[in-house]
Amino acid sequence: MSGAKRDFYTRDSRPIVLVIVLIVIALIFYIGLLGYRGIELIQDGSVVGIGLGIGVLLLPLLGIWMLVATLRAGITHQRLGRRMREEGRELDVSSLPRRPSGRLERDAADELFATVRTEWEADPDNWRNTYRISRAYDYAGDRTRARAMMKRAVAQEKAESS
C-alpha cells in the first residue's frame, strides 16, 4: 500500500464522527422544538392554528425519516467501502493528478471512468463493479449517477448476502 493511500485509510475518524454527532444533536433539538411549536398551535384551538399545527407536526416526522435514512445510507456505504478495501478492490487514485481544490483532473477522472465502465459492463450484476463505477462517477463529478449506482450496489450486495 502506498504512503498516501495508507494515510487516507488510517486517518483518525473521530473528528468526523464528532461533527456528525453534533449535527445530529442539533437536528434532534430543532426537530423537538418544531414538534413543540406544532403542539402549541394545535392547543391554540383555532381552526387555522390546528391546521398549521398538524402541518408543523408533519415536519418533525419528515425530518426524523430523513435523518435516519441518511445515517443508514452512510453506514451502509462505509461498510461496502471497508469490504472493498479489505478485498483490495477500492479504486486507487493516489497517483492521479489533482486540481488545487483536491479533485481529480478532468482527463484523469474521465480515463479512470472509462476503465471502470468497461469492467462494469462486463459484469453489471456484481455489486463490487457497481460500487466501483459509483466511485468513478463521483470522481468524474457526476454525483447524481454516483448516488444512483451506489444505491444499486447496496441492493445488489444485500441480494447477494440474502
PDB file of C-alpha atoms in Angstrom:
ATOM      1  CA  MET A   1       0.000   0.000   0.000  1.00  0.00           C
ATOM      2  CA  SER A   2       1.402   3.392  -0.940  1.00  0.00           C
ATOM      3  CA  GLY A   3       2.096   6.027   1.724  1.00  0.00           C
ATOM      4  CA  ALA A   4      -0.678   8.381   0.540  1.00  0.00           C
ATOM      5  CA  LYS A   5      -3.183   5.547   0.410  1.00  0.00           C
ATOM      6  CA  ARG A   6      -2.200   4.302   3.871  1.00  0.00           C
ATOM      7  CA  ASP A   7      -2.533   7.826   5.314  1.00  0.00           C
ATOM      8  CA  PHE A   8      -6.026   8.212   3.836  1.00  0.00           C
ATOM      9  CA  TYR A   9      -7.325   4.916   5.198  1.00  0.00           C
ATOM     10  CA  THR A  10      -5.657   5.133   8.607  1.00  0.00           C
ATOM     11  CA  ARG A  11      -6.685   8.702   9.443  1.00  0.00           C
ATOM     12  CA  ASP A  12      -8.358   9.252  12.770  1.00  0.00           C
ATOM     13  CA  SER A  13     -12.098   9.313  12.060  1.00  0.00           C
ATOM     14  CA  ARG A  14     -13.061  10.642  15.491  1.00  0.00           C
ATOM     15  CA  PRO A  15     -13.245  14.332  14.424  1.00  0.00           C
ATOM     16  CA  ILE A  16     -15.635  13.449  11.597  1.00  0.00           C
ATOM     17  CA  VAL A  17     -17.756  11.275  13.881  1.00  0.00           C
ATOM     18  CA  LEU A  18     -17.830  14.079  16.472  1.00  0.00           C
ATOM     19  CA  VAL A  19     -19.072  16.575  13.876  1.00  0.00           C
ATOM     20  CA  ILE A  20     -21.765  14.124  12.738  1.00  0.00           C
ATOM     21  CA  VAL A  21     -22.863  13.569  16.351  1.00  0.00           C
ATOM     22  CA  LEU A  22     -23.049  17.331  16.955  1.00  0.00           C
ATOM     23  CA  ILE A  23     -25.115  17.840  13.786  1.00  0.00           C
ATOM     24  CA  VAL A  24     -27.469  15.014  14.793  1.00  0.00           C
ATOM     25  CA  ILE A  25     -27.889  16.520  18.274  1.00  0.00           C
ATOM     26  CA  ALA A  26     -28.655  19.927  16.751  1.00  0.00           C
ATOM     27  CA  LEU A  27     -31.170  18.376  14.352  1.00  0.00           C
ATOM     28  CA  ILE A  28     -32.877  16.476  17.165  1.00  0.00           C
ATOM     29  CA  PHE A  29     -33.101  19.725  19.163  1.00  0.00           C
ATOM     30  CA  TYR A  30     -34.670  21.605  16.255  1.00  0.00           C
ATOM     31  CA  ILE A  31     -37.000  18.709  15.419  1.00  0.00           C
ATOM     32  CA  GLY A  32     -38.143  18.668  19.061  1.00  0.00           C
ATOM     33  CA  LEU A  33     -38.596  22.436  19.042  1.00  0.00           C
ATOM     34  CA  LEU A  34     -40.642  22.224  15.846  1.00  0.00           C
ATOM     35  CA  GLY A  35     -42.805  19.487  17.361  1.00  0.00           C
ATOM     36  CA  TYR A  36     -43.353  21.588  20.465  1.00  0.00           C
ATOM     37  CA  ARG A  37     -44.432  24.572  18.330  1.00  0.00           C
ATOM     38  CA  GLY A  38     -46.837  22.342  16.404  1.00  0.00           C
ATOM     39  CA  ILE A  39     -48.453  21.195  19.645  1.00  0.00           C
ATOM     40  CA  GLU A  40     -48.729  24.816  20.816  1.00  0.00           C
ATOM     41  CA  LEU A  41     -50.500  25.736  17.578  1.00  0.00           C
ATOM     42  CA  ILE A  42     -52.963  22.867  17.991  1.00  0.00           C
ATOM     43  CA  GLN A  43     -53.622  23.838  21.614  1.00  0.00           C
ATOM     44  CA  ASP A  44     -54.474  27.336  20.414  1.00  0.00           C
ATOM     45  CA  GLY A  45     -57.841  25.866  19.392  1.00  0.00           C
ATOM     46  CA  SER A  46     -58.498  27.988  16.328  1.00  0.00           C
ATOM     47  CA  VAL A  47     -59.155  26.260  13.018  1.00  0.00           C
ATOM     48  CA  VAL A  48     -56.124  27.927  11.445  1.00  0.00           C
ATOM     49  CA  GLY A  49     -53.934  27.084  14.456  1.00  0.00           C
ATOM     50  CA  ILE A  50     -54.988  23.437  14.394  1.00  0.00           C
ATOM     51  CA  GLY A  51     -54.397  23.208  10.632  1.00  0.00           C
ATOM     52  CA  LEU A  52     -50.984  24.832  10.900  1.00  0.00           C
ATOM     53  CA  GLY A  53     -50.135  22.737  13.973  1.00  0.00           C
ATOM     54  CA  ILE A  54     -50.868  19.495  12.126  1.00  0.00           C
ATOM     55  CA  GLY A  55     -48.757  20.693   9.214  1.00  0.00           C
ATOM     56  CA  VAL A  56     -45.922  21.694  11.521  1.00  0.00           C
ATOM     57  CA  LEU A  57     -46.092  18.300  13.294  1.00  0.00           C
ATOM     58  CA  LEU A  58     -45.557  16.560   9.967  1.00  0.00           C
ATOM     59  CA  LEU A  59     -42.216  18.327   9.543  1.00  0.00           C
ATOM     60  CA  PRO A  60     -40.515  16.624  12.523  1.00  0.00           C
ATOM     61  CA  LEU A  61     -41.687  13.239  11.218  1.00  0.00           C
ATOM     62  CA  LEU A  62     -40.202  14.047   7.829  1.00  0.00           C
ATOM     63  CA  GLY A  63     -37.006  15.283   9.499  1.00  0.00           C
ATOM     64  CA  ILE A  64     -36.633  12.108  11.563  1.00  0.00           C
ATOM     65  CA  TRP A  65     -37.191   9.956   8.478  1.00  0.00           C
ATOM     66  CA  MET A  66     -34.559  11.909   6.506  1.00  0.00           C
ATOM     67  CA  LEU A  67     -32.076  11.769   9.377  1.00  0.00           C
ATOM     68  CA  VAL A  68     -32.442   8.012   9.852  1.00  0.00           C
ATOM     69  CA  ALA A  69     -32.332   7.318   6.101  1.00  0.00           C
ATOM     70  CA  THR A  70     -29.190   9.422   5.662  1.00  0.00           C
ATOM     71  CA  LEU A  71     -27.382   7.847   8.610  1.00  0.00           C
ATOM     72  CA  ARG A  72     -28.320   4.311   7.492  1.00  0.00           C
ATOM     73  CA  ALA A  73     -27.124   5.014   3.939  1.00  0.00           C
ATOM     74  CA  GLY A  74     -23.842   6.461   5.211  1.00  0.00           C
ATOM     75  CA  ILE A  75     -23.190   3.477   7.464  1.00  0.00           C
ATOM     76  CA  THR A  76     -24.010   1.051   4.631  1.00  0.00           C
ATOM     77  CA  HIS A  77     -21.730   2.888   2.198  1.00  0.00           C
ATOM     78  CA  GLN A  78     -18.917   2.834   4.746  1.00  0.00           C
ATOM     79  CA  ARG A  79     -19.410  -0.907   5.229  1.00  0.00           C
ATOM     80  CA  LEU A  80     -19.218  -1.538   1.474  1.00  0.00           C
ATOM     81  CA  GLY A  81     -16.132   0.671   1.233  1.00  0.00           C
ATOM     82  CA  ARG A  82     -14.464  -1.269   4.045  1.00  0.00           C
ATOM     83  CA  ARG A  83     -15.224  -4.562   2.310  1.00  0.00           C
ATOM     84  CA  MET A  84     -13.794  -3.235  -0.964  1.00  0.00           C
ATOM     85  CA  ARG A  85     -10.592  -2.108   0.784  1.00  0.00           C
ATOM     86  CA  GLU A  86     -10.251  -5.471   2.546  1.00  0.00           C
ATOM     87  CA  GLU A  87     -10.649  -7.233  -0.804  1.00  0.00           C
ATOM     88  CA  GLY A  88      -8.195  -4.853  -2.500  1.00  0.00           C
ATOM     89  CA  ARG A  89     -10.831  -3.635  -4.980  1.00  0.00           C
ATOM     90  CA  GLU A  90     -11.108   0.028  -3.930  1.00  0.00           C
ATOM     91  CA  LEU A  91     -10.152   2.460  -6.691  1.00  0.00           C
ATOM     92  CA  ASP A  92      -6.592   3.695  -6.215  1.00  0.00           C
ATOM     93  CA  VAL A  93      -6.499   7.355  -7.212  1.00  0.00           C
ATOM     94  CA  SER A  94      -3.457   8.302  -5.141  1.00  0.00           C
ATOM     95  CA  SER A  95      -1.211   8.682  -8.197  1.00  0.00           C
ATOM     96  CA  LEU A  96      -3.687  10.610 -10.374  1.00  0.00           C
ATOM     97  CA  PRO A  97      -3.145  14.347 -10.928  1.00  0.00           C
ATOM     98  CA  ARG A  98      -5.297  16.694  -8.870  1.00  0.00           C
ATOM     99  CA  ARG A  99      -6.545  20.246  -9.141  1.00  0.00           C
ATOM    100  CA  PRO A 100      -5.647  22.767  -6.437  1.00  0.00           C
ATOM    101  CA  SER A 101      -9.079  22.040  -4.906  1.00  0.00           C
ATOM    102  CA  GLY A 102      -8.072  18.395  -4.402  1.00  0.00           C
ATOM    103  CA  ARG A 103     -10.446  16.989  -7.029  1.00  0.00           C
ATOM    104  CA  LEU A 104      -9.027  14.825  -9.777  1.00  0.00           C
ATOM    105  CA  GLU A 105      -8.025  16.464 -13.040  1.00  0.00           C
ATOM    106  CA  ARG A 106     -10.879  16.059 -15.531  1.00  0.00           C
ATOM    107  CA  ASP A 107      -8.883  13.997 -18.061  1.00  0.00           C
ATOM    108  CA  ALA A 108      -7.615  11.634 -15.356  1.00  0.00           C
ATOM    109  CA  ALA A 109     -11.129  11.190 -13.940  1.00  0.00           C
ATOM    110  CA  ASP A 110     -12.532  10.509 -17.420  1.00  0.00           C
ATOM    111  CA  GLU A 111      -9.814   7.942 -18.117  1.00  0.00           C
ATOM    112  CA  LEU A 112     -10.464   6.239 -14.789  1.00  0.00           C
ATOM    113  CA  PHE A 113     -14.184   6.217 -15.520  1.00  0.00           C
ATOM    114  CA  ALA A 114     -13.675   4.638 -18.960  1.00  0.00           C
ATOM    115  CA  THR A 115     -11.615   1.830 -17.428  1.00  0.00           C
ATOM    116  CA  VAL A 116     -14.113   1.160 -14.645  1.00  0.00           C
ATOM    117  CA  ARG A 117     -17.073   1.345 -17.051  1.00  0.00           C
ATOM    118  CA  THR A 118     -15.519  -1.429 -19.147  1.00  0.00           C
ATOM    119  CA  GLU A 119     -15.218  -3.602 -16.022  1.00  0.00           C
ATOM    120  CA  TRP A 120     -18.803  -2.826 -15.027  1.00  0.00           C
ATOM    121  CA  GLU A 121     -20.213  -3.550 -18.492  1.00  0.00           C
ATOM    122  CA  ALA A 122     -18.561  -6.990 -18.367  1.00  0.00           C
ATOM    123  CA  ASP A 123     -20.463  -7.860 -15.146  1.00  0.00           C
ATOM    124  CA  PRO A 124     -23.092  -5.236 -14.188  1.00  0.00           C
ATOM    125  CA  ASP A 125     -24.782  -7.546 -11.676  1.00  0.00           C
ATOM    126  CA  ASN A 126     -21.712  -7.725  -9.415  1.00  0.00           C
ATOM    127  CA  TRP A 127     -22.093  -5.257  -6.545  1.00  0.00           C
ATOM    128  CA  ARG A 128     -18.330  -4.705  -6.447  1.00  0.00           C
ATOM    129  CA  ASN A 129     -18.283  -3.478 -10.048  1.00  0.00           C
ATOM    130  CA  THR A 130     -21.332  -1.305  -9.396  1.00  0.00           C
ATOM    131  CA  TYR A 131     -19.635   0.146  -6.300  1.00  0.00           C
ATOM    132  CA  ARG A 132     -16.513   0.895  -8.357  1.00  0.00           C
ATOM    133  CA  ILE A 133     -18.458   2.641 -11.121  1.00  0.00           C
ATOM    134  CA  SER A 134     -20.315   4.650  -8.493  1.00  0.00           C
ATOM    135  CA  ARG A 135     -16.977   5.867  -7.143  1.00  0.00           C
ATOM    136  CA  ALA A 136     -15.759   6.573 -10.685  1.00  0.00           C
ATOM    137  CA  TYR A 137     -18.873   8.667 -11.380  1.00  0.00           C
ATOM    138  CA  ASP A 138     -18.154  10.579  -8.174  1.00  0.00           C
ATOM    139  CA  TYR A 139     -14.542  11.220  -9.166  1.00  0.00           C
ATOM    140  CA  ALA A 140     -15.765  12.372 -12.600  1.00  0.00           C
ATOM    141  CA  GLY A 141     -18.103  14.851 -10.870  1.00  0.00           C
ATOM    142  CA  ASP A 142     -21.433  13.187 -11.738  1.00  0.00           C
ATOM    143  CA  ARG A 143     -22.948  12.973  -8.252  1.00  0.00           C
ATOM    144  CA  THR A 144     -26.466  12.110  -9.420  1.00  0.00           C
ATOM    145  CA  ARG A 145     -25.337   8.969 -11.234  1.00  0.00           C
ATOM    146  CA  ALA A 146     -22.885   8.172  -8.435  1.00  0.00           C
ATOM    147  CA  ARG A 147     -25.711   8.128  -5.889  1.00  0.00           C
ATOM    148  CA  ALA A 148     -27.948   6.044  -8.155  1.00  0.00           C
ATOM    149  CA  MET A 149     -25.207   3.477  -8.747  1.00  0.00           C
ATOM    150  CA  MET A 150     -24.344   3.344  -5.037  1.00  0.00           C
ATOM    151  CA  LYS A 151     -27.993   2.572  -4.251  1.00  0.00           C
ATOM    152  CA  ARG A 152     -27.819  -0.165  -6.861  1.00  0.00           C
ATOM    153  CA  ALA A 153     -24.590  -1.543  -5.363  1.00  0.00           C
ATOM    154  CA  VAL A 154     -26.202  -1.646  -1.907  1.00  0.00           C
ATOM    155  CA  ALA A 155     -29.239  -3.501  -3.301  1.00  0.00           C
ATOM    156  CA  GLN A 156     -27.004  -5.966  -5.173  1.00  0.00           C
ATOM    157  CA  GLU A 157     -24.860  -6.622  -2.107  1.00  0.00           C
ATOM    158  CA  LYS A 158     -27.954  -7.112   0.031  1.00  0.00           C
ATOM    159  CA  ALA A 159     -29.404  -9.579  -2.508  1.00  0.00           C
ATOM    160  CA  GLU A 160     -26.078 -11.455  -2.612  1.00  0.00           C
ATOM    161  CA  SER A 161     -25.947 -11.667   1.182  1.00  0.00           C
ATOM    162  CA  SER A 162     -29.522 -12.969   1.466  1.00  0.00           C
TER     163      SER A 162
END
